[in-house]
């Protein structure tokens, strides 16, 4: 039975999904960390290091967990949902892992 998919040939590229998530999350979190460099040094450096780890795919699940925890706390403190996409991306990487194009080694 064939799957009902409008673009079945794109399923061949599913292997790229974690890479795309890693790059997007790393760039967004890194840009937020860069904006914080003027004032709060420690949170800014933490965000920059975590974003670099996510981008290169080293310790991705741990970095994604720390990003997720940080943004959940920030969202609760500020009573906003503007970080929802960041939290969803971090949770996805937490469950998916870094993918094949990363420096993480499967255990």
JSON list of C-alpha atoms in Angstrom, two decimals, residues 52-102:
[
{"chain": "A", "resi": 52, "resn": "UNK", "atom": "CA", "xyz": [28.03, 26.17, 19.22]},
{"chain": "A", "resi": 53, "resn": "UNK", "atom": "CA", "xyz": [27.69, 22.65, 20.65]},
{"chain": "A", "resi": 54, "resn": "UNK", "atom": "CA", "xyz": [24.30, 22.20, 18.99]},
{"chain": "A", "resi": 55, "resn": "UNK", "atom": "CA", "xyz": [25.55, 23.48, 15.62]},
{"chain": "A", "resi": 56, "resn": "UNK", "atom": "CA", "xyz": [28.57, 21.16, 15.48]},
{"chain": "A", "resi": 57, "resn": "UNK", "atom": "CA", "xyz": [26.60, 18.30, 16.99]},
{"chain": "A", "resi": 58, "resn": "UNK", "atom": "CA", "xyz": [28.73, 17.63, 20.05]},
{"chain": "A", "resi": 59, "resn": "UNK", "atom": "CA", "xyz": [26.78, 16.73, 23.19]},
{"chain": "A", "resi": 60, "resn": "UNK", "atom": "CA", "xyz": [23.63, 17.73, 21.34]},
{"chain": "A", "resi": 61, "resn": "UNK", "atom": "CA", "xyz": [21.10, 16.07, 23.61]},
{"chain": "A", "resi": 62, "resn": "UNK", "atom": "CA", "xyz": [22.64, 17.52, 26.77]},
{"chain": "A", "resi": 63, "resn": "UNK", "atom": "CA", "xyz": [22.90, 20.98, 25.18]},
{"chain": "A", "resi": 64, "resn": "UNK", "atom": "CA", "xyz": [19.31, 20.74, 23.92]},
{"chain": "A", "resi": 65, "resn": "UNK", "atom": "CA", "xyz": [18.14, 19.75, 27.41]},
{"chain": "A", "resi": 66, "resn": "UNK", "atom": "CA", "xyz": [19.91, 22.73, 28.97]},
{"chain": "A", "resi": 67, "resn": "UNK", "atom": "CA", "xyz": [18.49, 25.07, 26.32]},
{"chain": "A", "resi": 68, "resn": "UNK", "atom": "CA", "xyz": [15.02, 23.65, 26.90]},
{"chain": "A", "resi": 69, "resn": "UNK", "atom": "CA", "xyz": [15.24, 24.07, 30.68]},
{"chain": "A", "resi": 70, "resn": "UNK", "atom": "CA", "xyz": [16.56, 27.62, 30.34]},
{"chain": "A", "resi": 71, "resn": "UNK", "atom": "CA", "xyz": [13.83, 28.73, 27.97]},
{"chain": "A", "resi": 72, "resn": "UNK", "atom": "CA", "xyz": [11.07, 27.05, 29.99]},
{"chain": "A", "resi": 73, "resn": "UNK", "atom": "CA", "xyz": [12.23, 28.97, 33.06]},
{"chain": "A", "resi": 74, "resn": "UNK", "atom": "CA", "xyz": [12.49, 32.21, 31.06]},
{"chain": "A", "resi": 75, "resn": "UNK", "atom": "CA", "xyz": [9.02, 31.72, 29.59]},
{"chain": "A", "resi": 76, "resn": "UNK", "atom": "CA", "xyz": [7.51, 31.08, 33.01]},
{"chain": "A", "resi": 77, "resn": "UNK", "atom": "CA", "xyz": [9.24, 34.10, 34.53]},
{"chain": "A", "resi": 78, "resn": "UNK", "atom": "CA", "xyz": [8.22, 36.44, 31.71]},
{"chain": "A", "resi": 79, "resn": "UNK", "atom": "CA", "xyz": [4.77, 34.83, 31.30]},
{"chain": "A", "resi": 80, "resn": "UNK", "atom": "CA", "xyz": [5.17, 34.66, 27.54]},
{"chain": "A", "resi": 81, "resn": "UNK", "atom": "CA", "xyz": [5.00, 32.04, 24.82]},
{"chain": "A", "resi": 82, "resn": "UNK", "atom": "CA", "xyz": [7.36, 33.71, 22.36]},
{"chain": "A", "resi": 83, "resn": "UNK", "atom": "CA", "xyz": [10.01, 31.04, 22.98]},
{"chain": "A", "resi": 84, "resn": "UNK", "atom": "CA", "xyz": [7.69, 28.16, 22.13]},
{"chain": "A", "resi": 85, "resn": "UNK", "atom": "CA", "xyz": [9.38, 27.33, 18.81]},
{"chain": "A", "resi": 86, "resn": "UNK", "atom": "CA", "xyz": [12.82, 27.32, 20.44]},
{"chain": "A", "resi": 87, "resn": "UNK", "atom": "CA", "xyz": [11.54, 24.97, 23.15]},
{"chain": "A", "resi": 88, "resn": "UNK", "atom": "CA", "xyz": [9.90, 22.68, 20.57]},
{"chain": "A", "resi": 89, "resn": "UNK", "atom": "CA", "xyz": [13.12, 22.52, 18.52]},
{"chain": "A", "resi": 90, "resn": "UNK", "atom": "CA", "xyz": [15.20, 21.76, 21.61]},
{"chain": "A", "resi": 91, "resn": "UNK", "atom": "CA", "xyz": [12.76, 19.05, 22.69]},
{"chain": "A", "resi": 92, "resn": "UNK", "atom": "CA", "xyz": [12.85, 17.54, 19.20]},
{"chain": "A", "resi": 93, "resn": "UNK", "atom": "CA", "xyz": [16.65, 17.36, 19.28]},
{"chain": "A", "resi": 94, "resn": "UNK", "atom": "CA", "xyz": [16.51, 15.92, 22.78]},
{"chain": "A", "resi": 95, "resn": "UNK", "atom": "CA", "xyz": [14.42, 12.98, 21.50]},
{"chain": "A", "resi": 96, "resn": "UNK", "atom": "CA", "xyz": [15.88, 12.67, 17.98]},
{"chain": "A", "resi": 97, "resn": "UNK", "atom": "CA", "xyz": [19.54, 13.06, 18.79]},
{"chain": "A", "resi": 98, "resn": "UNK", "atom": "CA", "xyz": [22.11, 14.86, 16.69]},
{"chain": "A", "resi": 99, "resn": "UNK", "atom": "CA", "xyz": [21.71, 12.81, 13.53]},
{"chain": "A", "resi": 100, "resn": "UNK", "atom": "CA", "xyz": [24.36, 11.39, 11.23]},
{"chain": "A", "resi": 101, "resn": "UNK", "atom": "CA", "xyz": [26.01, 14.71, 10.30]},
{"chain": "A", "resi": 102, "resn": "UNK", "atom": "CA", "xyz": [27.43, 15.52, 13.73]}
]
